[in-house]
Amino acid sequence: MSLVFAQEAFAGEENPWQKKSKITHQKKAVLTITPSVCVIKVKGEVCQQILKVSYRSQQQYDVCIYYSRSEEPFWCEEDIKKADLEITVKANSSIKLLAKNNDDNNILATGRFILSMFQPAKERKRRHYGIGII
């Protein structure tokens, strides 16, 4: 009975127990942000960083790169397969960048710049064994 229930549960979606196909689907494009993480000491601190944004694609597209919270692109180019940009950001939260096809407004690739807060490791308690146990 539980086996039938499990099969019904995966009827409309991919079964995680099923053997994966060896055919891999290539992504349309890749958007890489370097460095991808900025570490701050206290919450609310602003991180100022120069980011290298790299866009790579197998096909040529009219590409615009957006901040996810903005409707206006900060960079656009026509008929490209690759691009390298350098941008300066001042961020107090994580940033998501989107590379969109300018013709049909489809998202080709995404990239993240993560703001992380420094948390020191907890000190381990020292055990004070006497010489007598050796």
XYZ file of C-alpha atoms in Angstrom:
134
model
C 0.000 0.000 0.000
C 2.787 2.461 0.797
C 4.485 1.752 -2.551
C 1.313 2.663 -4.441
C 1.037 5.827 -2.337
C 4.633 6.768 -3.196
C 4.002 6.310 -6.910
C 0.892 8.489 -6.717
C 2.830 11.182 -4.876
C 5.270 11.543 -7.785
C 2.678 11.264 -10.557
C 2.952 14.918 -11.642
C 6.625 15.537 -10.854
C 10.036 13.987 -11.308
C 10.637 10.892 -9.199
C 13.805 11.399 -7.081
C 14.341 7.610 -6.864
C 14.299 7.102 -10.620
C 17.657 6.709 -12.363
C 18.758 9.996 -13.929
C 19.254 10.267 -17.662
C 22.834 10.757 -18.824
C 21.700 13.459 -21.249
C 22.393 16.837 -19.715
C 20.668 19.995 -20.823
C 22.972 22.910 -21.439
C 22.046 26.203 -19.850
C 21.416 29.086 -22.201
C 23.900 31.348 -20.448
C 25.997 31.799 -17.298
C 26.371 34.970 -15.233
C 29.301 34.893 -12.795
C 29.994 37.500 -10.109
C 33.459 37.683 -8.533
C 33.832 38.000 -5.579
C 30.480 36.453 -4.757
C 30.533 37.121 -0.992
C 31.200 40.184 1.158
C 31.609 39.731 4.911
C 30.512 42.491 7.293
C 31.066 42.770 11.053
C 27.703 44.164 12.199
C 24.209 44.086 10.758
C 23.401 47.189 8.733
C 27.015 47.850 7.741
C 27.534 48.791 4.088
C 29.840 46.713 1.923
C 31.667 48.623 -0.805
C 33.154 46.300 -3.392
C 34.338 46.241 -7.010
C 32.638 43.297 -8.719
C 33.691 41.549 -11.894
C 30.624 40.366 -13.776
C 31.175 37.789 -16.494
C 28.456 36.778 -18.964
C 28.908 33.713 -21.218
C 26.467 32.155 -23.679
C 26.515 29.580 -26.451
C 24.274 31.706 -28.676
C 24.266 35.386 -29.499
C 21.593 37.453 -27.767
C 20.709 41.083 -27.246
C 21.506 41.114 -23.522
C 20.657 43.543 -20.740
C 21.820 43.085 -17.147
C 19.514 44.233 -14.353
C 19.533 44.470 -10.591
C 16.630 42.235 -9.564
C 14.912 45.145 -7.761
C 15.208 47.530 -10.708
C 13.197 47.752 -13.900
C 15.912 49.700 -15.738
C 19.035 47.840 -16.943
C 22.446 49.078 -15.882
C 24.125 47.571 -18.980
C 22.964 46.447 -22.455
C 24.683 45.100 -25.566
C 23.462 43.661 -28.881
C 24.415 40.295 -30.473
C 26.944 39.068 -27.923
C 28.087 35.690 -26.618
C 30.340 37.000 -23.861
C 30.974 40.136 -21.874
C 33.121 41.188 -18.924
C 32.107 44.124 -16.761
C 33.498 45.795 -13.683
C 31.013 47.538 -11.390
C 31.327 49.204 -8.005
C 28.564 48.482 -5.514
C 27.656 49.766 -2.078
C 25.318 47.196 -0.600
C 23.625 46.690 2.754
C 21.885 43.493 1.572
C 22.490 40.696 -0.916
C 22.190 41.515 -4.616
C 20.765 39.389 -7.408
C 21.689 40.202 -11.017
C 19.659 39.069 -14.021
C 20.817 38.725 -17.622
C 17.751 39.098 -19.844
C 17.212 38.605 -23.548
C 16.235 42.080 -24.751
C 14.085 40.678 -27.587
C 11.597 38.655 -25.532
C 12.554 39.697 -21.947
C 13.328 36.069 -20.938
C 15.865 35.548 -18.149
C 18.979 33.905 -19.599
C 21.053 33.703 -16.405
C 21.207 34.891 -12.809
C 24.018 35.624 -10.393
C 24.184 36.477 -6.681
C 26.400 38.710 -4.573
C 25.830 37.600 -0.976
C 26.280 39.803 2.066
C 27.274 37.688 5.050
C 27.780 38.704 8.683
C 30.944 37.606 10.502
C 30.284 35.342 13.493
C 33.324 34.264 15.481
C 33.563 30.609 16.416
C 32.571 29.701 19.955
C 35.489 28.985 22.222
C 35.891 25.367 23.145
C 36.061 24.484 26.792
C 39.477 23.270 27.822
C 39.738 20.115 29.790
C 42.275 20.313 32.555
C 43.555 16.791 33.016
C 46.169 16.255 35.640
C 49.505 14.655 34.986
C 48.301 11.575 36.893
C 46.286 10.164 33.980
C 49.208 9.766 31.579
